[in-house]
Short mmCIF file of C-alpha atoms in Angstrom, two decimals:
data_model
loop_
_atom_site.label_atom_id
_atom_site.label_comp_id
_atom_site.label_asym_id
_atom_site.label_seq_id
_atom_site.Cartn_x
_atom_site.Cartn_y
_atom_site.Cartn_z
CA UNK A 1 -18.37 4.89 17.91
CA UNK A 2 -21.32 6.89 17.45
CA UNK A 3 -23.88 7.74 14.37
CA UNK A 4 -26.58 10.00 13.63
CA UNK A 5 -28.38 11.95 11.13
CA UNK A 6 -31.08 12.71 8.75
CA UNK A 7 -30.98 9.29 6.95
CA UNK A 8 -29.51 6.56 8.46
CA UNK A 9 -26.83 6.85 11.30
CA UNK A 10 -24.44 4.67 13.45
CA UNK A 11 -23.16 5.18 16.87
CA UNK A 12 -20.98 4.83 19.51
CA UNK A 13 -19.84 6.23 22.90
CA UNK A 14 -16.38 5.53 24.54
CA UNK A 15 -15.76 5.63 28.45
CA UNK A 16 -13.26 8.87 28.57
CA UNK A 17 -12.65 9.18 32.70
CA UNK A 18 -9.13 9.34 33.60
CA UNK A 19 -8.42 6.08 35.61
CA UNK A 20 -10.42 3.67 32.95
CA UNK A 21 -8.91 3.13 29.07
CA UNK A 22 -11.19 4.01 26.39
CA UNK A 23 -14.20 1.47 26.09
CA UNK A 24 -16.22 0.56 23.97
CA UNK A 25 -19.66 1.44 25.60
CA UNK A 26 -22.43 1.16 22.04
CA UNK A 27 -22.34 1.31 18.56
CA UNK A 28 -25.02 1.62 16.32
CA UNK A 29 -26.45 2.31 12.76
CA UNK A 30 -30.11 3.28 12.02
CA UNK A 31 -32.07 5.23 9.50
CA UNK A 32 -34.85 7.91 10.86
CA UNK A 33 -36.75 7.52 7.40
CA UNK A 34 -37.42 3.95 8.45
CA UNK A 35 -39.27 4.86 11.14
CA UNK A 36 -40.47 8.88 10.41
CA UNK A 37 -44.39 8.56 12.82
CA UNK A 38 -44.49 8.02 16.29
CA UNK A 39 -44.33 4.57 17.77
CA UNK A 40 -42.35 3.60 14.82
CA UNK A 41 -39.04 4.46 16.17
CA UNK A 42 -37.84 0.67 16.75
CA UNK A 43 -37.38 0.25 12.72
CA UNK A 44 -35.17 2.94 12.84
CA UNK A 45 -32.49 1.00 14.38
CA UNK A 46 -30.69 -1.87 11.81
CA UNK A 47 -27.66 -2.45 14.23
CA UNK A 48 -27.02 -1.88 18.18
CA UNK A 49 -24.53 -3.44 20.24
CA UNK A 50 -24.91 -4.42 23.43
CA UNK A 51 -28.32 -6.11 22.08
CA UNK A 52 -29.10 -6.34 25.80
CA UNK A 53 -29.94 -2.78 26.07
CA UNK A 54 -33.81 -2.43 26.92
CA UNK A 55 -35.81 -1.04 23.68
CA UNK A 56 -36.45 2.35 25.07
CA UNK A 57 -32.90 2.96 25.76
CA UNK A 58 -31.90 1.81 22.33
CA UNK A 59 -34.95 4.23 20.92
CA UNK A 60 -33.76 7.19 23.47
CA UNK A 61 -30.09 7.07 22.30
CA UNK A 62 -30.81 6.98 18.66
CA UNK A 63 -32.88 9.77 18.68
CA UNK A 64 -30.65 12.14 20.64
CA UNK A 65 -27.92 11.41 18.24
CA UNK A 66 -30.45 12.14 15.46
CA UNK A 67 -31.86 15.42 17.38
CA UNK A 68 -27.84 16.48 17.90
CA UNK A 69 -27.35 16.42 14.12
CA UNK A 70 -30.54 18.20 12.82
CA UNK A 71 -30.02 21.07 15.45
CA UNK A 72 -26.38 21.59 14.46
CA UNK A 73 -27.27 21.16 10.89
CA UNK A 74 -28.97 24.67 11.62
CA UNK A 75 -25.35 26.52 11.99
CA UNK A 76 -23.59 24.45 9.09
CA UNK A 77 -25.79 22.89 6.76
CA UNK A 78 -22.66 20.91 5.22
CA UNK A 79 -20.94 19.91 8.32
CA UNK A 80 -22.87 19.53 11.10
CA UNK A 81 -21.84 17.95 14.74
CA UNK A 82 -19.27 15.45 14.53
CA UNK A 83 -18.75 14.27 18.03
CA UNK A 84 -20.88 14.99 21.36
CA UNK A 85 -18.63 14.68 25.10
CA UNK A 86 -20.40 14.88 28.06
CA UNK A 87 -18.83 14.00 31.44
CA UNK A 88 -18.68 10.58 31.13
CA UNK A 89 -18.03 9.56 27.72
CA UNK A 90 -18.02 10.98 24.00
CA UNK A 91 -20.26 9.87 20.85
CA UNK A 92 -18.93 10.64 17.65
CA UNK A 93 -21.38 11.20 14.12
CA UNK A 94 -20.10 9.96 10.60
CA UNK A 95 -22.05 9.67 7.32
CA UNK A 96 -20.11 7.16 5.46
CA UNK A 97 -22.65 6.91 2.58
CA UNK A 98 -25.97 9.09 1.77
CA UNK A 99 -28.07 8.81 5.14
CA UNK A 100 -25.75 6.69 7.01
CA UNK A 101 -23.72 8.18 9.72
CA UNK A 102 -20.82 7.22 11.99
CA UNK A 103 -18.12 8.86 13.97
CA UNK A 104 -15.76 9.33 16.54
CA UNK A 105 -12.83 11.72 18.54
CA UNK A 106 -9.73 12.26 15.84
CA UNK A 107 -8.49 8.57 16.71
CA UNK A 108 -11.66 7.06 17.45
CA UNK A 109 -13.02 9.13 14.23
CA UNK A 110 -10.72 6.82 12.16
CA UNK A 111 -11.33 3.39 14.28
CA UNK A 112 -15.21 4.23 12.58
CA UNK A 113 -14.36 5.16 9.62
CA UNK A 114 -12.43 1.91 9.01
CA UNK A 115 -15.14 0.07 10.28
CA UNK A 116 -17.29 1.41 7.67
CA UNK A 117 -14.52 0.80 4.88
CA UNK A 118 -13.70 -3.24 6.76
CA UNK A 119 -17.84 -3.91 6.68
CA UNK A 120 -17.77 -2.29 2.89
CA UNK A 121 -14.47 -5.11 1.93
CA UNK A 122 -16.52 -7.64 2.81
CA UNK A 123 -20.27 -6.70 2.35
CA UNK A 124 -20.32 -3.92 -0.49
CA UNK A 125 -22.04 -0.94 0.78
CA UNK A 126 -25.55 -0.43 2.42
CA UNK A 127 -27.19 0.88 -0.42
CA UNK A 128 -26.52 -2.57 -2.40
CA UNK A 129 -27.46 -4.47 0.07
CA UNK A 130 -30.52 -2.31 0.48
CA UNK A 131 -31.02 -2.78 -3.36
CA UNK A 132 -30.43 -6.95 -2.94
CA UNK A 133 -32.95 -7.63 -0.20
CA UNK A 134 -33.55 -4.43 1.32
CA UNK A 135 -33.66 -3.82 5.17
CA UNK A 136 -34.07 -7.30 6.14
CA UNK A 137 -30.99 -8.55 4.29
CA UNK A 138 -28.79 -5.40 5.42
CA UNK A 139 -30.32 -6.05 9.22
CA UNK A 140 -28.40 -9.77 8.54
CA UNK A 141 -25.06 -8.54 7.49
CA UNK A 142 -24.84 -5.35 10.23
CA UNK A 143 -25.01 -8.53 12.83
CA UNK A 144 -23.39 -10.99 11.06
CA UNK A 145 -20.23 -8.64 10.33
CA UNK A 146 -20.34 -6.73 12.93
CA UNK A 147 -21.02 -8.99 15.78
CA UNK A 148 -17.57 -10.58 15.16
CA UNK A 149 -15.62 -7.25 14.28
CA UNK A 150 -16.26 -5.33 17.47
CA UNK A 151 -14.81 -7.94 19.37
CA UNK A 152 -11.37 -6.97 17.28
CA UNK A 153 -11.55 -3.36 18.30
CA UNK A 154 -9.09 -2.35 20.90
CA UNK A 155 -9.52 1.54 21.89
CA UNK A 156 -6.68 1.49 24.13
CA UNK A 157 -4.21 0.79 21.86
CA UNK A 158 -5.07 3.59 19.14
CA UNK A 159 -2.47 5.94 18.48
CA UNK A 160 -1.43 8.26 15.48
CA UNK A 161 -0.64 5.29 13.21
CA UNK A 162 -4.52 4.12 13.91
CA UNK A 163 -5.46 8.09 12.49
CA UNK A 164 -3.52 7.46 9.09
CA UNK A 165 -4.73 3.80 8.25
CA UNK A 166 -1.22 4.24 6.46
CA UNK A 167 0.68 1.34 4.36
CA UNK A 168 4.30 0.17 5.10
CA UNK A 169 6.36 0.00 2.09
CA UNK A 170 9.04 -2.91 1.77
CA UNK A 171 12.78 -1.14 0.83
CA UNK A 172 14.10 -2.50 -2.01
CA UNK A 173 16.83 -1.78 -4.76
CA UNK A 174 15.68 -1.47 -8.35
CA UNK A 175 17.23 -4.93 -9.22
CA UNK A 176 14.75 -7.30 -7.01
CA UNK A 177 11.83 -4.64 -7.02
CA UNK A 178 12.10 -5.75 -11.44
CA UNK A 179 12.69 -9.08 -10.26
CA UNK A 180 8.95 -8.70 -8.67
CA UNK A 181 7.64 -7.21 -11.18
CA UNK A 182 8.70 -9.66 -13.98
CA UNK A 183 7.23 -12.28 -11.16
CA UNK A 184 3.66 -10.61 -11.24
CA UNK A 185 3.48 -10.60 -15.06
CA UNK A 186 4.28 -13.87 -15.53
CA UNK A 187 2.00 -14.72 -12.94
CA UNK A 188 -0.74 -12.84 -14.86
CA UNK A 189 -0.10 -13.96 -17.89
CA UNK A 190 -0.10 -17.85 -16.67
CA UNK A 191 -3.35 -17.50 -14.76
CA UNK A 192 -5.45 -15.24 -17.14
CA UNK A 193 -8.31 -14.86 -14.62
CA UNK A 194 -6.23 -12.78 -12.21
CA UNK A 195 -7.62 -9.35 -12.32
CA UNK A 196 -5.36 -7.35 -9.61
CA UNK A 197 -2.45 -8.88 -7.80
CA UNK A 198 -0.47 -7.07 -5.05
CA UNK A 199 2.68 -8.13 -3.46
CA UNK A 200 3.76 -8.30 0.68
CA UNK A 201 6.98 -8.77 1.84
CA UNK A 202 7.46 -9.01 5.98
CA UNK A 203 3.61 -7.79 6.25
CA UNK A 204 5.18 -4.47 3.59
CA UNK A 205 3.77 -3.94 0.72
CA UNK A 206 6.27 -3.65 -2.38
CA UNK A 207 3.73 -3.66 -5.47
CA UNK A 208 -0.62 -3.37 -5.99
CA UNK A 209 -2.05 -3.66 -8.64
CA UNK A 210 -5.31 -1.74 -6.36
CA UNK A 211 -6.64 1.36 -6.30
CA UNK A 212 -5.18 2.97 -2.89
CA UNK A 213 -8.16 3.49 -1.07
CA UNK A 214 -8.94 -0.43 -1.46
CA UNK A 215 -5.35 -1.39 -1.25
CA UNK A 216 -5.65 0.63 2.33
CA UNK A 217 -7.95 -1.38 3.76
CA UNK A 218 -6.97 -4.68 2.00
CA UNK A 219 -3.70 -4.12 3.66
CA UNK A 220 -5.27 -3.63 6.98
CA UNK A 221 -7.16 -6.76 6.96
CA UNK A 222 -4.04 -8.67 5.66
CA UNK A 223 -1.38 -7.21 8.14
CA UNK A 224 -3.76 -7.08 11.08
CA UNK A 225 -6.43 -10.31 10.87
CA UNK A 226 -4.66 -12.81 8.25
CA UNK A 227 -1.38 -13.26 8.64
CA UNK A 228 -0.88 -12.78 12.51
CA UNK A 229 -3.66 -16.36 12.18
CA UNK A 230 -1.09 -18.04 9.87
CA UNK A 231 2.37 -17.21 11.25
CA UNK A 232 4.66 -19.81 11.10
CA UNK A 233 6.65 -20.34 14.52
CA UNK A 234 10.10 -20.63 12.45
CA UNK A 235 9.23 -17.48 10.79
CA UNK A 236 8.47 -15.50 13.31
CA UNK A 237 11.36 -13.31 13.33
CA UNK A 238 12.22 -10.41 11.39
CA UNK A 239 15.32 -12.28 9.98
CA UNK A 240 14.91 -16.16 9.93
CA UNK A 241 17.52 -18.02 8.28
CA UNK A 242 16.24 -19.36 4.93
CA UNK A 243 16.62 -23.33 4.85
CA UNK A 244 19.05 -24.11 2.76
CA UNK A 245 18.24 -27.16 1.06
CA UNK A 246 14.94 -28.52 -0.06
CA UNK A 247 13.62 -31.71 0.89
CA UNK A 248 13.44 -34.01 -1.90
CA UNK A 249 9.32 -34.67 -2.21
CA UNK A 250 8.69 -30.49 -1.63
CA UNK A 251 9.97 -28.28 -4.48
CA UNK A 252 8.72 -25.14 -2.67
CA UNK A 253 7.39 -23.44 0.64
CA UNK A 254 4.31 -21.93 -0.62
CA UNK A 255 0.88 -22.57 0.62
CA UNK A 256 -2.75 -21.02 0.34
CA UNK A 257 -3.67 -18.70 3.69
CA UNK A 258 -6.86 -18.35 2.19
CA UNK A 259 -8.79 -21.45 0.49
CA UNK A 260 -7.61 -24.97 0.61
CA UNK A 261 -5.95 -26.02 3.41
CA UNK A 262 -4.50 -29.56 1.90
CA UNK A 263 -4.14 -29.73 -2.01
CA UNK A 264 -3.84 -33.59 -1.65
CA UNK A 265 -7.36 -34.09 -0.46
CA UNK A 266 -9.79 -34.56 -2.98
CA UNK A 267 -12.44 -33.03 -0.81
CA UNK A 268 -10.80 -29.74 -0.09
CA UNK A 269 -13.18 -27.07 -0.29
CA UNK A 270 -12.10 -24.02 -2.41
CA UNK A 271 -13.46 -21.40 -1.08
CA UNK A 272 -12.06 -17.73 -0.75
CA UNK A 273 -13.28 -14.72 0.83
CA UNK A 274 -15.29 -12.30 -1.47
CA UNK A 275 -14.51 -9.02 -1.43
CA UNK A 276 -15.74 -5.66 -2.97
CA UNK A 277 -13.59 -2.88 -4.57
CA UNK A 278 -14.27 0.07 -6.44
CA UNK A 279 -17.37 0.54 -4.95
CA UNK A 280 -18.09 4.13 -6.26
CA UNK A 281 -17.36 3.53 -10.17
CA UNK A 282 -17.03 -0.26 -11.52
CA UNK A 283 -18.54 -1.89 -8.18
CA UNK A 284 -16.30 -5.27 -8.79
CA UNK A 285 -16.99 -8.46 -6.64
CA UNK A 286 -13.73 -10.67 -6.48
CA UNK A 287 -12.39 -13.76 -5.26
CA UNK A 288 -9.25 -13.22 -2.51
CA UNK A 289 -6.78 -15.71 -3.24
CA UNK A 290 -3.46 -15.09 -0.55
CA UNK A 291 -0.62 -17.50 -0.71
CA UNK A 292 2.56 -17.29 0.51
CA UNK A 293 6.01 -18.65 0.60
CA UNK A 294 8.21 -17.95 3.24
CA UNK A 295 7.93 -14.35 4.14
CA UNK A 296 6.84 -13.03 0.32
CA UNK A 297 2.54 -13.23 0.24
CA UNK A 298 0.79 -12.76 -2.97
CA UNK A 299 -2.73 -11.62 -3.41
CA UNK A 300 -4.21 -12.62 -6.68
CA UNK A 301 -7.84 -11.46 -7.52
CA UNK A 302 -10.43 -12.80 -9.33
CA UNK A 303 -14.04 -12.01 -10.60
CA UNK A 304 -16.16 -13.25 -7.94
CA UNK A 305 -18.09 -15.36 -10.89
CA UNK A 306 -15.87 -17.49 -11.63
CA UNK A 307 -15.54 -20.33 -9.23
CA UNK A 308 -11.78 -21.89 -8.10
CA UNK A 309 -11.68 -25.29 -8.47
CA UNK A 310 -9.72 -27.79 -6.70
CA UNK A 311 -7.73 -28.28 -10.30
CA UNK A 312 -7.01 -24.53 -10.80
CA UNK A 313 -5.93 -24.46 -6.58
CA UNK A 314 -3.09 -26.98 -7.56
CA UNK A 315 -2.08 -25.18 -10.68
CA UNK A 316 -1.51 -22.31 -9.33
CA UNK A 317 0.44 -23.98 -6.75
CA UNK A 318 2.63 -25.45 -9.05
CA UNK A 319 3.32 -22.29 -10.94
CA UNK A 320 3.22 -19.95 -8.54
CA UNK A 321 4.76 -21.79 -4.75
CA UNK A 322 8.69 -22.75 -6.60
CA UNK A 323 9.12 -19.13 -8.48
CA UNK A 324 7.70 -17.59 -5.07
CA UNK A 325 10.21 -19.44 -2.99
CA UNK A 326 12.90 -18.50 -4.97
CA UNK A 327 11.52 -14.64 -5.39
CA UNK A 328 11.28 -14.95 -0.97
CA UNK A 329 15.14 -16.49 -0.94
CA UNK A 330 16.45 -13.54 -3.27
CA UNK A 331 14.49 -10.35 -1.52
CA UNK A 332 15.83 -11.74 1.95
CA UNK A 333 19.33 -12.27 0.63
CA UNK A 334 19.13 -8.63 -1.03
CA UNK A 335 17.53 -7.07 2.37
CA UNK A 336 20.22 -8.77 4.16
CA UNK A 337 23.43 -7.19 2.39
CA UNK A 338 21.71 -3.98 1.85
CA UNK A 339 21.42 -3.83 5.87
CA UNK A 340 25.29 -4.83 5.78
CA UNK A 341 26.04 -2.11 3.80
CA UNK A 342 24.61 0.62 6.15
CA UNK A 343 26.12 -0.49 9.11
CA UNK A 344 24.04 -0.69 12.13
CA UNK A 345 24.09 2.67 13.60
CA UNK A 346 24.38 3.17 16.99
CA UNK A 347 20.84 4.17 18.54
CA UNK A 348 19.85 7.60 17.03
CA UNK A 349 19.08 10.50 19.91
CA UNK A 350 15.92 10.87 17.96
CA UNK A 351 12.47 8.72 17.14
CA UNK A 352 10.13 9.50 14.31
CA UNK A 353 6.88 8.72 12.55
CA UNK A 354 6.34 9.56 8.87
CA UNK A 355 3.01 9.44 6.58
CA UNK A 356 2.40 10.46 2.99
CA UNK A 357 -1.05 11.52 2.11
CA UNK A 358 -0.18 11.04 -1.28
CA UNK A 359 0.87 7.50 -1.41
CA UNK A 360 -0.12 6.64 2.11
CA UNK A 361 3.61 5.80 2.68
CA UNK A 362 3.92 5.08 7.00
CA UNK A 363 7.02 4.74 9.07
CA UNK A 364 7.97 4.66 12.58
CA UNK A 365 11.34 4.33 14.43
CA UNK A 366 8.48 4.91 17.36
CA UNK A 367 6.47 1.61 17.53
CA UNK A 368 8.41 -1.38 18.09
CA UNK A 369 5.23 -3.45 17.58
CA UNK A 370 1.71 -2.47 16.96
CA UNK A 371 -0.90 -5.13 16.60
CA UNK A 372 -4.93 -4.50 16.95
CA UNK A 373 -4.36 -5.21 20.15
CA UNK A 374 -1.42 -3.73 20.99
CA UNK A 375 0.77 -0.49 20.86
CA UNK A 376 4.07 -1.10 21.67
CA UNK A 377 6.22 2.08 21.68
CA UNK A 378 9.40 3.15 23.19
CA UNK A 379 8.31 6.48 24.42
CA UNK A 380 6.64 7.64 27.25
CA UNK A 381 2.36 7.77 26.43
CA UNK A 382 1.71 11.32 27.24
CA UNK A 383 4.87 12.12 24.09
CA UNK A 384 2.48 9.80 21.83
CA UNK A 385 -0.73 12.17 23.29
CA UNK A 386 1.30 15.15 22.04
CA UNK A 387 1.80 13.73 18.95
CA UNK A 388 -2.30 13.60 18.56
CA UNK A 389 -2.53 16.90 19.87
CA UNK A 390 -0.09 17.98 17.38
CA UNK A 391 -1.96 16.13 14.11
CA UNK A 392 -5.51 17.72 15.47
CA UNK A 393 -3.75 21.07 14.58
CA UNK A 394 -2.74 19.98 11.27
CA UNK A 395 -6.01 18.74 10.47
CA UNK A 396 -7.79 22.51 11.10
CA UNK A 397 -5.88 23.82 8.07
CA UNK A 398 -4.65 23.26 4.73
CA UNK A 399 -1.58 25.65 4.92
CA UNK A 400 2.10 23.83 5.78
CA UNK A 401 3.32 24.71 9.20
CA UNK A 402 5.85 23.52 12.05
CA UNK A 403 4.87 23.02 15.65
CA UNK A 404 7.77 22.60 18.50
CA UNK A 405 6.99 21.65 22.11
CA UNK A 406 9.17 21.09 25.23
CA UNK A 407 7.79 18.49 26.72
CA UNK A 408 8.65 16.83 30.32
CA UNK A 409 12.63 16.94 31.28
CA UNK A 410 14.84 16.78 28.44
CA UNK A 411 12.51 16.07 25.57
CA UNK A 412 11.79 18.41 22.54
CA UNK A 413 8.31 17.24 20.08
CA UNK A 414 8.71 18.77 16.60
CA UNK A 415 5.88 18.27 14.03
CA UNK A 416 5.72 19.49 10.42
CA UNK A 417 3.63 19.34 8.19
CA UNK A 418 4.79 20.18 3.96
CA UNK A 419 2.94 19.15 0.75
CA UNK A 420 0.78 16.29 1.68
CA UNK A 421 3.83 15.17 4.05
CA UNK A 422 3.68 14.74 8.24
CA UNK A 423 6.91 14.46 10.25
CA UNK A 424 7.17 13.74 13.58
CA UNK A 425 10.09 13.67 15.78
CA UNK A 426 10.56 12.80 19.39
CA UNK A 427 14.37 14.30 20.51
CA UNK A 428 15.66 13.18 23.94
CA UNK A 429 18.80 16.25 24.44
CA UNK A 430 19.32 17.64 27.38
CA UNK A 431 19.60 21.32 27.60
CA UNK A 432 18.87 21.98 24.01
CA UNK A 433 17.65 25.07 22.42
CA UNK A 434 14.95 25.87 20.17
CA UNK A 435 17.97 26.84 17.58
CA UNK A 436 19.50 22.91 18.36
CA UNK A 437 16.54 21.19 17.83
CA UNK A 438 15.56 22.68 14.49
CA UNK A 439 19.14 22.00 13.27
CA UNK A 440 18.64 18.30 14.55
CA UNK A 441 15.29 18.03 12.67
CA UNK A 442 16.89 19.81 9.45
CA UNK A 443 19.49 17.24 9.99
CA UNK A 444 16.90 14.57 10.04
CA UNK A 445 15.05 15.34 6.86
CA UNK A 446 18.40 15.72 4.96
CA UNK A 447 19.26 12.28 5.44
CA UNK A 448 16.22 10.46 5.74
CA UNK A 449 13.99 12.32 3.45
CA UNK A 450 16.03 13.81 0.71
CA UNK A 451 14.77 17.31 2.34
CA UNK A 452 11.59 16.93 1.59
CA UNK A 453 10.91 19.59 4.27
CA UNK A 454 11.48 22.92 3.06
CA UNK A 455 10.46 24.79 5.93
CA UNK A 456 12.19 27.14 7.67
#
């Protein structure tokens, strides 16, 4: 990723040539006012990865990232350059707070972006930590944080799905989705410290109690870094049996993923990640408190002063692991018949991805498994390229439009875009018309989005 700009910056430059994958090449974040006179330009720089770089190189790149910014600031005061590609690779710009900068290529523009927003879940923003123990302190948790993180990042397998940072939404008839709900108050009520809660079903959310932009990357972290640590190998399929009966001694399947790992041991330590939300208003520290039962996870919040003990851990296993297990039994049962009911269709000619800007609702009969290290999809790469090509369109204006492309042999790529809503469809039909395909898509929207589409 890359950075620059009057105030502090962070950077990074990918390897773009044809026969190599995107790599990571640097990424770092500075701040010229650190380091304003000459020979001072070393303090600029708070984070840069590889450390091994020799000093002058480090200096050299941070200022041309800085001199890039300033001279396009010149032609658009508000906006100025967002990415730089030369022959070799691309460095993108991003100021994710006053005087800090990061950015990168539509995809890669999103990788930084989230993470800024990952570092900020964690860490709170730079200014705080600037205001806790100023550069020294926010020099620790840049390399602390970010030392760790980068190894996560996995350019290759960014796609459209990586550019919405969406959330996948559990189905669910009104019936069990009340059933939840009642769950979550009770669970509120019982344990009075609980500020948010949110609810995951099958790594979907169904209920948060979170402001979306937190939710976002709360879900991210959860569906991406947490659970794939703590899967459990009888679980591990979309549809596992539920056990029928419960051994005697265990009245329930739930456990902590984060905190205690054995409730029985008096020395357990009870410690849970701290995290940061509402940053821009309220500026809350809480405690993260995930536990889960089956395939149901609950997060349950708490003000980051109050410390767990080992006696609270075990009471809210007893209230919360046997009403959880129960809660996991009835949403599978329900999921189960629901999937009875509608049949299983034979394969559709068509393949879609969905987002809502408005709720950040994702879907994707595209993917059949996408991991941080892995994009899985059942079409052909350069249909998944046209699908960025496609959203970079979108992204230049505000108006609603449709975009069609014939693509190689018998494939048709339709994208629209209508009130905060992106659709797009991959059709495999031979011979088909312009006139065919738009009646397939119109076909599409009717029964899968209520016609949510209303362009013509």
């Amino acid at each position: 990723m890359a950075a620059a700009a009057a105030g502090a910056g962070a950077g990074a430059g990918t390897a773009q040539e044809k026969q190599f994958p995107p790599a990571l090449l640097s990424f770092f974040i500075y701040n010229p006012r650190f380091g304003p006179r000459e020979g001072e330009e070393e303090n600029k720089i708070l984070f840069y990865y590889p450390n091994e770089v020799e000093k002058n190189e480090k200096i050299r790149n941070v200022g041309l990232c800085e001199a890039i910014v300033q001279f396009t600031r010149t032609f658009s005061p508000s906006k100025p350059a967002k990415s730089l590609h030369t022959q070799k690779n691309r460095q993108f710009f991003n100021e994710p707070e006053d005087n800090f900068w990061m950015v990168m290529d539509k995809v890669y523009s999103s990788v930084l972006q989230q993470c800024y927003s990952m570092y900020k879940l964690f860490n709170g923003t730079f200014l705080r930590a600037m205001e806790d123990g100023g550069v020294k302190l926010l020099k620790e948790r840049l390399e602390k944080f970010f030392h760790r993180y980068l190894q996560t990042l996995h350019l290759q397998s960014c796609d459209l799905l990586d550019i919405f940072g969406g959330i996948s939404f559990f189905p669910l008839d009104k019936m069990t989705y009340l059933k939840i709900q009642s769950f979550i108050n009770r669970m509120e009520e019982s344990l009075s410290v609980v500020k948010y809660t949110a609810f995951l079903y099958n790594d979907q959310l169904i209920w948060s109690g979170l402001e979306q932009d937190d939710m976002r990357i709360l879900y991210k972290y959860l569906t991406t870094s947490l659970f794939p640590r703590h899967i459990e190998p009888e679980l591990a399929g979309r549809d596992s049996p539920i056990r029928t009966e419960m051994p005697g001694n265990l009245q329930h399947y739930g456990r902590f993923l984060t905190g205690p790992l054995n409730l029985n041991d008096p020395e357990a330590k009870c410690r849970f990640p701290r995290i940061f939300v509402n940053t821009d208003d309220t500026y809350e520290a809480l405690h993260l408190i995930v536990y889960k039962a089956m395939s149901a996870a609950v997060c349950f919040m708490i003000d980051a002063s109050i410390q767990p003990t080992l006696d609270f851990c075990r009471r809210l296993d007893s209230i919360v692991g046997p009403q959880l297990t129960v809660l996991a039994s009835d949403i599978c049962e329900q999921f189960n018949i629901n999937k009875r009911i509608s049949g299983s269709e034979k394969e559709p000619q068509f393949k879609f991805i969905y987002f809502n800007h408005m709720n950040l609702a994702e879907k994707s009969t595209i993917h059949m498994r996408k991991t941080p290290s892995l994009s899985l999809t059942s079409v052909h790469p350069d249909l998944m390229k046209i699908l960025g090509d496609i959203n970079s369109d979108f992204a230049r204006v505000d108006e609603d439009e449709e975009i069609i492309v014939k693509a190689m042999s018998d494939y048709w790529v339709v994208g629209k875009k209508s009130d905060q809503r992106e659709l797009y469809v991959i059709l495999n039909q031979k011979n088909a018309n312009l006139i065919e395909v738009n009646e397939e898509v119109k076909k599409l929207c009717a029964t899968q989005f209520n016609n949510i589409f209303f362009l013509d």
